[in-house]
């Protein structure tokens, strides 16, 4: 059962480096049979935990440097809610799909779904999201804010500021910038995409699925050819391999802070932070909406998160949803 699995995992996480725990010790500690322990170990392996089992010694979590599983993230985590529950997988279709199932099973506020690889990672409007195995952060944060549905889309902006500032705090040499509404670019190339989806009741948000995809440790050849000229990774920009688990924890920390501010005070508090993190404001852009193509200067963002575009004739238009080119 879930609780046996949790107990076994806790016991494995609590082990000192290089130490093993035997099946018998686990059985005694958890108050269950050896068979139940063995089954729990198998379930954990299916969940993506890398468990070493050595004859006569017992079990331990394999100590690999580069996984984004709970054990690695927990080492860095400083939050109350976001990331306190983590569902980790080696491979999923899309963390958005897993997260939406977990919402139906009452997953608590702050639950993180994260995978080493996605076979059907998605962007907006059913576009594909390339999710190379073991190279990026492919995660969905489940939030349950008490808000009306119309305030949900702004979480994309909240998440974008959180990701930019988490990146800057850990890696001061890189220069990530938000491209409205949901991209983060470094030197003009896309390193991150954000997809916020909502599960709503009549007039309240039931849950938000904030999907965050970050290229971390890819090199150019890890991207499919059509992305090589438009995508980049933090490693390509920073010149070194980075610790994905540490970045996940830092994003959780910023996300917890900013989403609480947003729920309590609205977007006005975060507007300045957003504008500071943005590479869009002040630029000439072309915005392609579902209805038309507009060109002008991005002059700011409203309290509701609507991009303000000044056209050649001086009119200022609010852009609610569009793809933009700088
Ligand atoms: C996005 O869509 O940028 C949102 C991407 C969200 C991905 C996360 S990963 C965790 C969670 N689970 C999911 O299944 N999704 C979320 P959009 O603005 O529509 O941009 C999609 C476009 O970005 C594609 O059409 C490509 O041109 C480009 N693209 C695809 N994969 C990329 C990558 N790894 N890096 C940079 N650009 C990429």
Coordinates of C-alpha atoms and ligand atoms in Angstrom, one line a residue:
X1 CA 0.0 0.0 0.0
X2 CA 1.0 3.6 -0.2
X3 CA 1.8 3.9 3.4
X4 CA 4.1 0.8 3.5
X5 CA 5.9 2.3 0.5
X6 CA 6.2 5.6 2.3
X7 CA 7.7 4.0 5.4
X8 CA 10.2 2.0 3.4
X9 CA 11.2 5.1 1.5
X10 CA 11.6 7.1 4.7
X11 CA 13.8 4.3 6.1
X12 CA 16.0 4.3 2.9
X13 CA 16.2 8.1 2.9
X14 CA 17.3 8.2 6.6
X15 CA 20.2 5.8 5.9
X16 CA 23.7 7.3 6.3
X17 CA 25.8 7.4 3.1
X18 CA 27.1 4.0 2.0
X19 CA 24.9 2.2 4.6
X20 CA 22.5 -0.6 3.8
X21 CA 19.3 -1.7 5.6
X22 CA 18.3 -5.4 5.4
X23 CA 14.9 -6.6 4.5
X24 CA 14.5 -8.0 8.0
X25 CA 15.4 -4.7 9.6
X26 CA 12.9 -2.9 7.3
X27 CA 10.2 -5.5 8.2
X28 CA 10.7 -5.0 11.9
X29 CA 10.9 -1.2 11.6
X30 CA 7.7 -1.0 9.5
X31 CA 5.9 -3.8 11.4
X32 CA 5.2 -5.8 8.3
X33 CA 6.2 -9.0 6.5
X34 CA 9.4 -9.4 4.4
X35 CA 7.2 -10.1 1.5
X36 CA 5.4 -6.7 1.9
X37 CA 8.8 -5.0 2.1
X38 CA 9.9 -6.7 -1.1
X39 CA 6.7 -5.6 -2.8
X40 CA 7.2 -2.0 -1.6
X41 CA 10.8 -2.0 -2.9
X42 CA 9.4 -3.1 -6.3
X43 CA 6.8 -0.4 -6.3
X44 CA 9.5 2.2 -5.5
X45 CA 11.6 0.9 -8.4
X46 CA 8.6 1.3 -10.7
X47 CA 8.2 4.9 -9.4
X48 CA 11.8 5.5 -10.6
X49 CA 13.8 5.1 -7.4
X50 CA 17.1 3.5 -8.1
X51 CA 17.4 1.0 -5.3
X52 CA 20.5 -1.1 -5.0
X53 CA 20.1 -4.5 -3.4
X54 CA 23.2 -6.3 -2.3
X55 CA 23.2 -9.9 -1.0
X56 CA 23.8 -10.2 2.8
X57 CA 23.8 -6.4 3.2
X58 CA 20.4 -5.3 2.1
X59 CA 19.0 -2.2 0.4
X60 CA 20.0 1.4 -0.2
X61 CA 19.2 4.2 -2.6
X62 CA 21.8 4.3 -5.3
X63 CA 23.8 7.5 -4.9
X64 CA 23.8 9.1 -8.2
X65 CA 24.6 12.7 -8.5
X66 CA 22.1 13.6 -11.2
X67 CA 18.5 12.5 -10.5
X68 CA 15.5 14.8 -9.8
X69 CA 13.9 12.3 -7.3
X70 CA 12.6 13.2 -3.9
X71 CA 15.8 12.3 -2.1
X72 CA 17.8 14.7 -4.2
X73 CA 15.3 17.6 -4.1
X74 CA 14.6 17.2 -0.4
X75 CA 18.3 18.0 0.4
X76 CA 17.8 21.5 -0.9
X77 CA 14.1 22.1 -0.1
X78 CA 13.1 25.0 2.2
X79 CA 9.4 25.3 1.7
X80 CA 6.2 24.6 3.7
X81 CA 4.0 23.4 0.9
X82 CA 5.5 23.3 -2.6
X83 CA 7.5 20.2 -3.0
X84 CA 6.5 18.6 0.3
X85 CA 4.8 15.9 -1.8
X86 CA 6.8 14.8 -4.8
X87 CA 5.7 12.2 -7.3
X88 CA 8.8 11.2 -9.3
X89 CA 9.0 9.1 -12.4
X90 CA 11.6 7.9 -14.8
X91 CA 9.3 8.4 -17.7
X92 CA 5.8 9.6 -18.2
X93 CA 3.6 10.7 -21.2
X94 CA 3.3 14.2 -19.7
X95 CA 3.6 15.4 -16.1
X96 CA 0.4 17.5 -16.8
X97 CA -1.5 14.3 -17.4
X98 CA -0.2 12.6 -14.3
X99 CA -1.0 15.7 -12.3
X100 CA -4.5 15.9 -13.5
X101 CA -5.1 12.3 -12.4
X102 CA -3.6 13.2 -9.0
X103 CA -5.9 16.1 -8.6
X104 CA -8.9 13.7 -8.9
X105 CA -7.2 11.7 -6.1
X106 CA -7.1 14.8 -3.9
X107 CA -3.4 15.6 -4.2
X108 CA -2.6 18.4 -1.8
X109 CA -1.7 22.0 -2.6
X110 CA 2.0 22.1 -3.6
X111 CA 2.3 18.6 -4.9
X112 CA 5.1 18.3 -7.5
X113 CA 5.0 15.8 -10.3
X114 CA 8.4 15.4 -12.0
X115 CA 9.9 13.0 -14.5
X116 CA 13.3 12.3 -16.0
X117 CA 11.7 12.0 -19.4
X118 CA 8.4 12.7 -21.2
X119 CA 7.2 10.9 -24.2
X120 CA 4.4 13.3 -24.9
X121 CA 5.4 16.6 -23.4
X122 CA 3.2 19.4 -24.6
X123 CA 3.2 23.1 -25.0
X124 CA 0.3 25.4 -25.6
X125 CA -2.3 24.5 -28.3
X126 CA -1.2 20.9 -28.5
X127 CA 2.4 21.8 -29.6
X128 CA 5.1 19.3 -28.8
X129 CA 7.6 19.9 -26.0
X130 CA 10.9 18.2 -26.4
X131 CA 11.9 16.5 -23.1
X132 CA 15.3 14.8 -23.4
X133 CA 15.8 12.1 -20.7
X134 CA 17.8 13.1 -17.7
X135 CA 18.7 16.5 -19.2
X136 CA 16.0 18.9 -18.1
X137 CA 13.4 19.8 -15.5
X138 CA 10.0 18.5 -16.6
X139 CA 7.6 19.1 -13.8
X140 CA 4.1 20.2 -12.9
X141 CA 3.2 22.0 -9.7
X142 CA -0.3 21.4 -8.4
X143 CA -1.7 24.5 -6.7
X144 CA -5.1 24.8 -5.0
X145 CA -5.5 28.6 -4.5
X146 CA -8.9 29.9 -3.5
X147 CA -9.5 32.1 -6.5
X148 CA -12.0 32.7 -9.2
X149 CA -11.1 31.1 -12.6
X150 CA -10.3 34.4 -14.3
X151 CA -7.3 34.8 -12.1
X152 CA -5.7 31.6 -13.1
X153 CA -3.8 32.6 -16.3
X154 CA -1.7 35.0 -14.3
X155 CA 0.0 32.0 -12.7
X156 CA 2.0 31.7 -15.9
X157 CA 3.4 35.1 -15.1
X158 CA 4.0 34.3 -11.5
X159 CA 5.8 31.1 -12.4
X160 CA 7.9 32.9 -15.0
X161 CA 9.2 35.4 -12.4
X162 CA 9.8 32.6 -9.9
X163 CA 11.8 30.6 -12.5
X164 CA 13.9 33.6 -13.6
X165 CA 14.7 34.7 -10.1
X166 CA 15.5 31.2 -9.0
X167 CA 17.9 30.8 -11.9
X168 CA 19.6 34.1 -11.1
X169 CA 19.9 33.3 -7.5
X170 CA 21.8 30.0 -8.2
X171 CA 23.6 31.0 -11.3
X172 CA 24.5 34.8 -11.2
X173 CA 26.3 34.7 -14.5
X174 CA 23.4 33.8 -16.7
X175 CA 20.9 36.4 -18.0
X176 CA 17.4 34.8 -18.3
X177 CA 14.6 37.1 -19.5
X178 CA 10.8 36.5 -19.7
X179 CA 9.3 36.6 -23.1
X180 CA 5.6 37.3 -22.6
X181 CA 3.7 35.4 -21.7
X182 CA 5.3 32.0 -21.1
X183 CA 8.8 31.7 -22.3
X184 CA 12.2 32.3 -20.7
X185 CA 15.0 33.1 -23.1
X186 CA 18.7 33.5 -22.6
X187 CA 20.6 35.4 -25.3
X188 CA 17.4 35.2 -27.4
X189 CA 17.0 31.5 -27.3
X190 CA 14.3 29.5 -25.4
X191 CA 15.4 27.7 -22.3
X192 CA 12.0 27.4 -20.6
X193 CA 8.4 27.1 -21.4
X194 CA 5.5 27.3 -19.0
X195 CA 2.0 25.9 -19.4
X196 CA -0.7 26.7 -16.9
X197 CA -3.9 24.5 -17.1
X198 CA -6.9 24.8 -14.8
X199 CA -9.4 22.4 -13.3
X200 CA -12.3 24.6 -12.2
X201 CA -15.7 24.3 -10.6
X202 CA -18.4 26.8 -11.5
X203 CA -16.8 29.8 -10.0
X204 CA -13.8 28.6 -8.1
X205 CA -10.5 27.2 -9.2
X206 CA -10.3 23.5 -8.0
X207 CA -6.6 23.1 -9.0
X208 CA -4.0 24.7 -11.2
X209 CA -1.4 22.6 -13.1
X210 CA 1.6 24.8 -13.5
X211 CA 3.8 22.9 -16.0
X212 CA 7.4 24.0 -16.2
X213 CA 9.9 22.7 -18.8
X214 CA 13.5 23.8 -18.4
X215 CA 16.4 22.8 -20.6
X216 CA 19.2 22.3 -18.1
X217 CA 22.0 20.0 -19.2
X218 CA 21.5 19.5 -22.9
X219 CA 24.1 20.2 -25.4
X220 CA 23.2 21.4 -28.9
X221 CA 23.1 17.9 -30.4
X222 CA 20.6 16.7 -27.8
X223 CA 17.9 18.9 -29.4
X224 CA 16.1 17.8 -32.5
X225 CA 17.3 19.7 -35.5
X226 CA 14.4 22.0 -35.8
X227 CA 15.0 23.4 -32.3
X228 CA 18.8 23.7 -32.5
X229 CA 18.7 27.3 -33.7
X230 CA 15.9 28.5 -31.3
X231 CA 16.5 26.5 -28.1
X232 CA 19.3 26.7 -25.5
X233 CA 20.1 25.1 -22.2
X234 CA 21.4 26.5 -18.9
X235 CA 24.5 24.3 -19.4
X236 CA 25.2 25.8 -22.9
X237 CA 24.9 29.3 -21.4
X238 CA 26.7 28.8 -18.1
X239 CA 29.4 26.5 -19.5
X240 CA 29.0 23.8 -16.9
X241 CA 26.7 20.9 -15.9
X242 CA 24.2 22.1 -13.3
X243 CA 22.4 20.4 -10.4
X244 CA 18.8 20.0 -11.5
X245 CA 17.5 19.0 -8.1
X246 CA 19.0 22.2 -6.5
X247 CA 17.2 24.3 -9.1
X248 CA 13.9 22.5 -8.6
X249 CA 14.1 23.3 -4.9
X250 CA 14.9 26.9 -5.5
X251 CA 12.0 27.2 -8.0
X252 CA 9.7 25.7 -5.3
X253 CA 10.9 28.4 -2.8
X254 CA 10.3 31.3 -5.1
X255 CA 7.0 29.9 -6.4
X256 CA 5.7 29.5 -2.8
X257 CA 6.7 33.1 -2.0
X258 CA 5.3 34.6 -5.1
X259 CA 2.1 32.6 -5.4
X260 CA 1.2 33.5 -1.8
X261 CA 1.8 37.1 -2.6
X262 CA -0.4 36.8 -5.7
X263 CA -3.3 35.1 -3.8
X264 CA -3.1 37.7 -1.0
X265 CA -2.5 40.9 -2.8
X266 CA -3.1 40.2 -6.5
X267 CA -0.7 40.8 -9.4
X268 CA 0.1 44.4 -8.5
X269 CA 2.7 43.4 -5.9
X270 CA 4.5 41.2 -8.5
X271 CA 4.2 43.6 -11.5
X272 CA 7.5 45.4 -10.8
X273 CA 9.3 42.1 -10.3
X274 CA 7.8 40.8 -13.5
X275 CA 8.8 43.9 -15.5
X276 CA 12.4 43.6 -14.1
X277 CA 12.6 40.0 -15.2
X278 CA 11.1 40.7 -18.6
X279 CA 12.9 41.2 -21.9
X280 CA 9.7 42.2 -23.6
X281 CA 9.0 45.7 -22.2
X282 CA 10.4 48.5 -24.3
X283 CA 10.9 46.3 -27.3
X284 CA 9.3 46.5 -30.7
X285 CA 7.3 43.3 -31.2
X286 CA 4.8 41.6 -33.5
X287 CA 1.9 39.9 -31.7
X288 CA 0.0 37.2 -33.5
X289 CA -3.4 36.7 -31.8
X290 CA -6.1 34.3 -33.0
X291 CA -7.7 37.2 -34.9
X292 CA -5.0 39.5 -36.1
X293 CA -1.3 40.5 -36.3
X294 CA -0.3 43.6 -34.4
X295 CA 3.0 45.4 -34.4
X296 CA 4.1 48.0 -31.9
X297 CA 6.1 48.7 -28.8
X298 CA 5.5 46.7 -25.6
X299 CA 5.0 49.5 -23.0
X300 CA 4.0 47.5 -19.9
X301 CA 1.8 45.0 -18.3
X302 CA -1.5 45.8 -16.4
X303 CA -2.4 44.7 -12.9
X304 CA -4.3 41.8 -14.6
X305 CA -1.2 40.7 -16.5
X306 CA -2.4 42.0 -19.9
X307 CA 0.4 43.1 -22.2
X308 CA 0.1 46.8 -23.3
X309 CA 1.1 47.4 -26.9
X310 CA 1.5 50.9 -28.4
X311 CA 0.8 50.8 -32.1
X312 CA 2.3 53.1 -34.7
X313 CA -0.8 55.4 -34.6
X314 CA -0.3 55.9 -30.9
X315 CA -3.2 53.7 -29.8
X316 CA -2.5 51.4 -26.9
X317 CA -4.0 47.9 -27.2
X318 CA -4.2 45.2 -24.5
X319 CA -3.0 41.8 -25.6
X320 CA -4.6 38.9 -23.6
X321 CA -3.1 36.0 -25.6
X322 CA -0.7 35.8 -28.5
X323 CA 2.5 34.6 -29.8
X324 CA 5.0 37.4 -30.0
X325 CA 8.2 37.9 -32.0
X326 CA 10.8 40.4 -30.9
Ligands
LIG1 C1 5.5 26.1 -24.0 O1 4.6 26.0 -25.0 O2 6.5 26.7 -24.0 C2 5.1 25.4 -22.7 C3 5.9 24.2 -22.5 C4 5.6 23.5 -21.2 C5 6.4 22.2 -21.0 C6 6.2 21.6 -19.6 S1 7.3 20.3 -19.3 C7 6.4 19.9 -17.9 C8 4.9 20.0 -18.3 N1 4.5 18.8 -18.9 C9 4.1 19.0 -20.2 O3 3.7 18.1 -21.0 N2 4.3 20.3 -20.5 C10 4.8 21.1 -19.3 P1 4.6 26.9 -26.3 O4 4.7 28.3 -26.0 O5 3.4 26.5 -27.1 O6 5.9 26.5 -27.1 C11 6.0 25.3 -27.7 C12 7.1 25.5 -28.8 O7 8.4 25.6 -28.2 C13 7.2 24.3 -29.7 O8 6.3 24.4 -30.8 C14 8.7 24.4 -30.2 O9 8.9 25.3 -31.2 C15 9.4 24.9 -29.0 N3 10.0 23.9 -28.1 C16 9.6 22.6 -28.0 N4 10.4 21.9 -27.1 C17 11.4 22.8 -26.7 C18 12.5 22.8 -25.8 N5 12.8 21.7 -25.1 N6 13.2 23.9 -25.7 C19 12.9 25.0 -26.4 N7 11.9 25.1 -27.2 C20 11.1 24.1 -27.4

